[in-house]
Structures are given as C-alpha cells and as structure tokens.
Amino acid sequence: MNRPPFALLVLLAVAPLATADDPLAKKLEAVMDAPEFKRSHWGVLFVDAKTGETIYERSADKLFTLASVSKVFSAGAALCEFGADFKFETPVYARGPVQKGVLRGDLILRAQGDPSFGSRNTKDAGKLVFTDVDHSYANSGPAALADGTNPLAAFEALAEQVKAAGVTEVTGDVLVDDRLFARTRSAGSGPEVLSAVTVNDNIIDVVITPGAKAGEPAKVTHRPQTATLNVDAEVGTSDAIAPAAVMLNQLGPGQFTVRGSVPANGKVVVRGLPIDDPAGFARSVFIEALRKAGVKVAAAVARPGNAPPPTAVEYAQMKPVAAFTSAPFGELLKVTLKTSNNLYGTALPCLMAASHGKQTQEDGLKVQRKHLKELGVDVDGVSLTSGSGGNGTDLATPRATVQLLAGLRKRDDWPAFRGWLPSLGVDGTLSKAVDKESAAVGKVSAKTGTYVWFDTLNGRPLLKSKSLAGAMTTQSGREVLFAVFVTDVPLEAMGSADKVGRVLARLCEVVHADGPPAK
C-alpha cells in the first residue's frame, strides 16, 4: 500500500491559519462561540485533502478526548495489519477416532477472534448488516435488530458440517477454546465481555412487543434461544405517550427477570443482557446446534466442559472436521464504524496482539502505534488506552487525527474506508445529524464520538466530549479532511448530546457550502 509522504505531515503542521476576517472563519466561529459553549473548549482542523492546506483551525495541537473517534485509529491500524479482504477461519476439530460415525473423543471449536461470528450474516455471505442504532446501545435508548439475521448462524453451519463429515455421535466432551487472547471488558457504554469467541455480540436481546392497548400484557421474547436461559418476564402495556420503563435483573447464571411497561404505540422495545461467560455460552449453543443437526452429544449443555483443550502440538496433528468462514474484514470495520460498536472496537487491538503471538489489548496497542507512525501520525499527539474510546485517557489532537485520515487517504483502499464511515444524514450514527433537506447529506463521511460524565454537584450530565472526524466533498468539489472536538458542555443548556452533535454537523455544513473552491 502507498504510504503518506513525510512532506504531507510537515504541511499539515505549518500551513497558514485562516485569518480573523475570513468569511468562512466568521461563520464557523459564530457557531462555536454561541452562549451555550461559553464554558467549553473547541479543537478544530479542516484541511484540503489534496494539498494539505489548512482551511480553518482552532487549538489543533491541543489534546482532546476522542470518545468513539478512537475507533478510526484502531480501525485504520487494523486495516494496515490485516487488509480489507482478510477472513476469519474458525475450525472445529475432532480429538479421537471416528468409528462408524461415532467420535470416541472430544469435539473442539477453536475460536479465532471473529467478533461477529455469523450473527450479522444474511443470505449474502459477503456482507454484514447493521441498524443505525445498534442493539449494543439498546439499554441507552431506542434500538433495533437487523432483519434477516440469525445470531446462531455460525454454530448451526458448523454443526451441519460436522454431520456432513460423517460424525453422528460424540461420546466425549464439546469444548470451546477461546485462548487466542485474554478476556477483557468492552470499553464504552456496553457491559459486554470480549472473548475470542462471540455469540450475538455477547448480548442476549430481550425483545418486548406492546399489547394492542393499555393494560394488556406485552409479549417478551429473547434471542438467541437456548435451554440454558431462564427469563422470567412480566411487562405491561402503558398509554401510548408514556416512555418505556423496563428493568432487567440478573438473579444468577442464565437467570433473569424482566419487569416494567412499554407504550401502546406498536413499536418494539429492545433491551440487552450481557453474556458474562462467552465460551461457556458458546459451548451450550453449539451442543444444541449439533443435536438439532442430528448429531448425538453425550455432554451436558448446562455444565462447563471438563476435558482440557488441546496443546499447540496436538492441534498440529489434527485436521478440522468443519470451519466457518467470516465475511471480509472490511465488513467488520464497516459495522464497527457505522454503528460505533464498542465490542468490535475493543477487539481490534486484541486481534492485532494475537497476530503477533501476544495476548492483551495493551500488546495490541503497541502494534497499533507502529501502524500509526507508518501512516504519518505524530503519535506524541495521541494517547490511547482502549480500541473503542471508552476511557478518559483516549485522547488526540485534531492535527494527529487529520494526519491519520491523510495517511489512510494515501492507501488504495481509502474509497472503501471512507464508505465504511457513517454518512451524514444517510446512515449509522450520523443518520439524523442534519435535516434531510441539507445540501451536505451524503457528502460528509465521518466517525462520531460521545463521552458523558455526571455532574453530581449540579445534578446534570456533563458532555465531556463530542467529536467528529472524517472527510467531505464540498459543493465546489474540494475534498476536505477534518477533526472537530468540543469538550466540557453542561447539557442542561443544550438538552442532549445529540443536539451538540447537530452543532458539529452544522460546522460541516458551513465548510461544505462556503469552503474555498477546489484547486
């Protein structure tokens, strides 16, 4: 792949500032200096993608909280590490002889770190699907499930292959080996546990359908379906104008209660329960899939596997009896960026670590640093503790962020990467950031970020950071790379983080309409 020339990094650092009497600067500053931002801090950089000329900047060399714009850093580095066409191959091994269809030994699924692992597949095996508000954010507000998907698709496909390979009975154990990298928690808004094996993004979706009118019971289902889950649900239907009020409570392993009410407006409400033991859960649903496929399994579904997983030497001596092939890696990056999936963002450094024989997210961030430097990023202007932006130490300067985008733009796969970013007014986390009539709809591709703390003294949320970084094509045909950050916004004035997000989108609309003509 092409690499950014050193001259570009220098150009980004020394290009002249917009002057105070510049009409574009005045319009941008009128937005940023509004009264509701009088206690806030802005970091902004708009740069001509072709020449590196600075169109406008403010505090471009100060560190700002990245929030989920961190995912551009992790996704960009992972793209360098694996390439867009890389595919995960997750094998299943038979340990022991197979005699007349009977495996006298163990069946082992060796997890390879595929974060989606079939859960977002439709009939088009080369694509992963998503909704604009991902189910991983269901506990924070309205969310939807992607149509036509089966969260157990990978396990069912593997089970059918095991049967087709001639195995009709397993007398030993069924194991899921998730030792590829160390388990960790997703950094961000969700509670998901990250493991080398993933079932439905390691979330149990609780799907609540309201009754036809107030007072009727709501219908509660969950997915994936498995005998190991016991969900005790009592949810009613309230007036159509009442907000959903649903409480989830875990009583013990696999035991949950669902209580509350949902409005009688016909809209399905989705909530999420964490899968705290992904390998154990995967083992259970794999056993059930095997039995569904006609493979008799002696091992119990609801208990942990007892047999030790194979050693590396043992694996080398065995041949897979089944394997699940993922969609191309670029599809995973698309879902990561479009939906701001925290589990996937957290997984990327772990996958880079495993690619180099290491185990932890920290190991992966060291690999990521190498790739960022190769892309032309001044890494002294970056601080990262996670791959998804869920930590207060995930920081970068606007200039380093634009350097990253400039480096990615030099790659042959830049058009694809730009397409994986949310499109303003079209999809992902930018689908509702501007009115549909805006001239900038579909012309801005950028990653969003939101990081909220709570101000206990004043009883209000404090928007620690709202961020946006990506590329746009202006009305004059100029390609612009940009990074915009605003920090420390008391939300009692603005009402919600989404409203602040619309302000950042407004800055993009201004540059889109009034930016200098293409050269």
Short mmCIF file of N, CA, C and O in Angstrom, two decimals, residues 283-328:
data_model
loop_
_atom_site.label_atom_id
_atom_site.label_comp_id
_atom_site.label_asym_id
_atom_site.label_seq_id
_atom_site.Cartn_x
_atom_site.Cartn_y
_atom_site.Cartn_z
N ARG A 283 -20.41 -22.85 24.07
CA ARG A 283 -20.43 -24.31 24.18
C ARG A 283 -21.87 -24.82 24.24
O ARG A 283 -22.22 -25.80 23.57
N SER A 284 -22.70 -24.16 25.02
CA SER A 284 -24.09 -24.60 25.16
C SER A 284 -24.84 -24.53 23.84
O SER A 284 -25.51 -25.49 23.44
N VAL A 285 -24.74 -23.38 23.15
CA VAL A 285 -25.49 -23.25 21.90
C VAL A 285 -24.91 -24.13 20.81
O VAL A 285 -25.65 -24.57 19.91
N PHE A 286 -23.61 -24.45 20.87
CA PHE A 286 -23.02 -25.36 19.88
C PHE A 286 -23.54 -26.78 20.09
O PHE A 286 -23.88 -27.47 19.12
N ILE A 287 -23.63 -27.22 21.34
CA ILE A 287 -24.19 -28.55 21.62
C ILE A 287 -25.63 -28.62 21.11
O ILE A 287 -26.05 -29.61 20.47
N GLU A 288 -26.41 -27.58 21.38
CA GLU A 288 -27.79 -27.57 20.91
C GLU A 288 -27.87 -27.59 19.39
O GLU A 288 -28.73 -28.26 18.80
N ALA A 289 -26.96 -26.86 18.72
CA ALA A 289 -26.94 -26.85 17.26
C ALA A 289 -26.57 -28.23 16.71
O ALA A 289 -27.12 -28.68 15.69
N LEU A 290 -25.62 -28.90 17.37
CA LEU A 290 -25.24 -30.25 16.95
C LEU A 290 -26.43 -31.20 17.05
O LEU A 290 -26.70 -31.99 16.13
N ARG A 291 -27.13 -31.15 18.15
CA ARG A 291 -28.29 -32.03 18.32
C ARG A 291 -29.38 -31.72 17.30
O ARG A 291 -30.03 -32.62 16.77
N LYS A 292 -29.57 -30.42 17.02
CA LYS A 292 -30.55 -30.02 16.02
C LYS A 292 -30.18 -30.56 14.64
O LYS A 292 -31.05 -30.90 13.83
N ALA A 293 -28.87 -30.66 14.36
CA ALA A 293 -28.39 -31.17 13.08
C ALA A 293 -28.41 -32.69 13.00
O ALA A 293 -28.09 -33.25 11.94
N GLY A 294 -28.75 -33.34 14.11
CA GLY A 294 -28.81 -34.80 14.11
C GLY A 294 -27.58 -35.49 14.65
O GLY A 294 -27.39 -36.69 14.44
N VAL A 295 -26.73 -34.75 15.37
CA VAL A 295 -25.54 -35.33 15.98
C VAL A 295 -25.84 -35.58 17.46
O VAL A 295 -26.17 -34.65 18.20
N LYS A 296 -25.73 -36.79 17.88
CA LYS A 296 -25.98 -37.15 19.27
C LYS A 296 -24.77 -36.73 20.11
O LYS A 296 -23.63 -37.05 19.78
N VAL A 297 -25.02 -36.00 21.19
CA VAL A 297 -23.94 -35.49 22.05
C VAL A 297 -24.20 -35.94 23.48
O VAL A 297 -25.27 -35.66 24.04
N ALA A 298 -23.22 -36.61 24.08
CA ALA A 298 -23.38 -37.09 25.45
C ALA A 298 -23.19 -35.97 26.47
O ALA A 298 -23.78 -36.02 27.56
N ALA A 299 -22.39 -34.97 26.14
CA ALA A 299 -22.06 -33.91 27.10
C ALA A 299 -23.31 -33.09 27.45
O ALA A 299 -24.18 -32.86 26.62
N ALA A 300 -23.36 -32.66 28.71
CA ALA A 300 -24.49 -31.86 29.18
C ALA A 300 -24.35 -30.42 28.72
O ALA A 300 -23.25 -29.85 28.71
N VAL A 301 -25.48 -29.81 28.36
CA VAL A 301 -25.49 -28.44 27.87
C VAL A 301 -25.13 -27.44 28.96
O VAL A 301 -24.39 -26.48 28.75
N ALA A 302 -25.66 -27.66 30.16
CA ALA A 302 -25.63 -26.62 31.19
C ALA A 302 -24.43 -26.67 32.12
O ALA A 302 -24.38 -25.94 33.10
N ARG A 303 -23.45 -27.49 31.82
CA ARG A 303 -22.27 -27.51 32.69
C ARG A 303 -21.03 -27.18 31.88
O ARG A 303 -21.00 -27.35 30.67
N PRO A 304 -19.97 -26.72 32.53
CA PRO A 304 -18.72 -26.44 31.80
C PRO A 304 -18.09 -27.72 31.28
O PRO A 304 -18.30 -28.81 31.83
N GLY A 305 -17.32 -27.59 30.21
CA GLY A 305 -16.57 -28.73 29.72
C GLY A 305 -15.48 -29.12 30.70
O GLY A 305 -14.85 -28.27 31.33
N ASN A 306 -15.25 -30.41 30.83
CA ASN A 306 -14.26 -30.90 31.79
C ASN A 306 -12.92 -31.23 31.15
O ASN A 306 -11.88 -31.20 31.81
N ALA A 307 -12.92 -31.59 29.88
CA ALA A 307 -11.69 -32.00 29.22
C ALA A 307 -10.79 -30.80 28.96
O ALA A 307 -11.26 -29.70 28.66
N PRO A 308 -9.47 -30.97 29.09
CA PRO A 308 -8.54 -29.87 28.78
C PRO A 308 -8.50 -29.61 27.28
O PRO A 308 -8.61 -30.55 26.48
N PRO A 309 -8.33 -28.35 26.87
CA PRO A 309 -8.20 -28.08 25.43
C PRO A 309 -6.88 -28.61 24.90
O PRO A 309 -5.92 -28.82 25.67
N PRO A 310 -6.78 -28.83 23.61
CA PRO A 310 -5.54 -29.37 23.04
C PRO A 310 -4.38 -28.39 23.17
O PRO A 310 -4.56 -27.17 23.24
N THR A 311 -3.20 -28.94 23.15
CA THR A 311 -1.99 -28.12 23.06
C THR A 311 -1.75 -27.76 21.60
O THR A 311 -2.38 -28.30 20.69
N ALA A 312 -0.81 -26.85 21.37
CA ALA A 312 -0.47 -26.47 20.00
C ALA A 312 0.03 -27.68 19.21
O ALA A 312 -0.28 -27.82 18.02
N VAL A 313 0.78 -28.55 19.86
CA VAL A 313 1.29 -29.76 19.20
C VAL A 313 0.14 -30.66 18.80
O VAL A 313 0.10 -31.22 17.70
N GLU A 314 -0.84 -30.81 19.69
CA GLU A 314 -2.00 -31.67 19.39
C GLU A 314 -2.81 -31.09 18.23
O GLU A 314 -3.27 -31.84 17.36
N TYR A 315 -3.00 -29.77 18.23
CA TYR A 315 -3.73 -29.16 17.12
C TYR A 315 -3.04 -29.45 15.79
O TYR A 315 -3.69 -29.71 14.77
N ALA A 316 -1.72 -29.38 15.78
CA ALA A 316 -0.97 -29.60 14.54
C ALA A 316 -1.15 -31.01 14.00
O ALA A 316 -0.98 -31.25 12.80
N GLN A 317 -1.53 -31.93 14.87
CA GLN A 317 -1.70 -33.33 14.47
C GLN A 317 -3.14 -33.67 14.09
O GLN A 317 -3.42 -34.79 13.67
N MET A 318 -4.06 -32.70 14.25
CA MET A 318 -5.47 -32.95 13.95
C MET A 318 -5.89 -32.18 12.71
O MET A 318 -5.31 -31.15 12.38
N LYS A 319 -6.90 -32.69 12.03
CA LYS A 319 -7.48 -32.00 10.88
C LYS A 319 -8.88 -31.52 11.24
O LYS A 319 -9.64 -32.24 11.91
N PRO A 320 -9.25 -30.33 10.79
CA PRO A 320 -10.60 -29.85 11.09
C PRO A 320 -11.67 -30.71 10.41
O PRO A 320 -11.48 -31.21 9.30
N VAL A 321 -12.79 -30.87 11.10
CA VAL A 321 -13.94 -31.54 10.50
C VAL A 321 -14.98 -30.51 10.04
O VAL A 321 -15.97 -30.86 9.39
N ALA A 322 -14.75 -29.24 10.40
CA ALA A 322 -15.65 -28.17 9.99
C ALA A 322 -14.91 -26.84 10.14
O ALA A 322 -13.94 -26.75 10.90
N ALA A 323 -15.38 -25.83 9.43
CA ALA A 323 -14.79 -24.49 9.55
C ALA A 323 -15.82 -23.46 9.09
O ALA A 323 -16.54 -23.69 8.10
N PHE A 324 -15.88 -22.35 9.82
CA PHE A 324 -16.78 -21.26 9.44
C PHE A 324 -15.93 -20.09 8.93
O PHE A 324 -15.01 -19.64 9.61
N THR A 325 -16.26 -19.61 7.73
CA THR A 325 -15.54 -18.51 7.12
C THR A 325 -16.34 -17.22 7.26
O THR A 325 -17.52 -17.17 6.91
N SER A 326 -15.69 -16.19 7.76
CA SER A 326 -16.38 -14.92 8.00
C SER A 326 -16.52 -14.12 6.71
O SER A 326 -15.94 -14.45 5.67
N ALA A 327 -17.28 -13.05 6.79
CA ALA A 327 -17.29 -12.05 5.74
C ALA A 327 -15.93 -11.35 5.72
O ALA A 327 -15.16 -11.44 6.68
N PRO A 328 -15.59 -10.64 4.65
CA PRO A 328 -14.29 -9.93 4.62
C PRO A 328 -14.14 -8.95 5.77
O PRO A 328 -15.12 -8.39 6.27
#
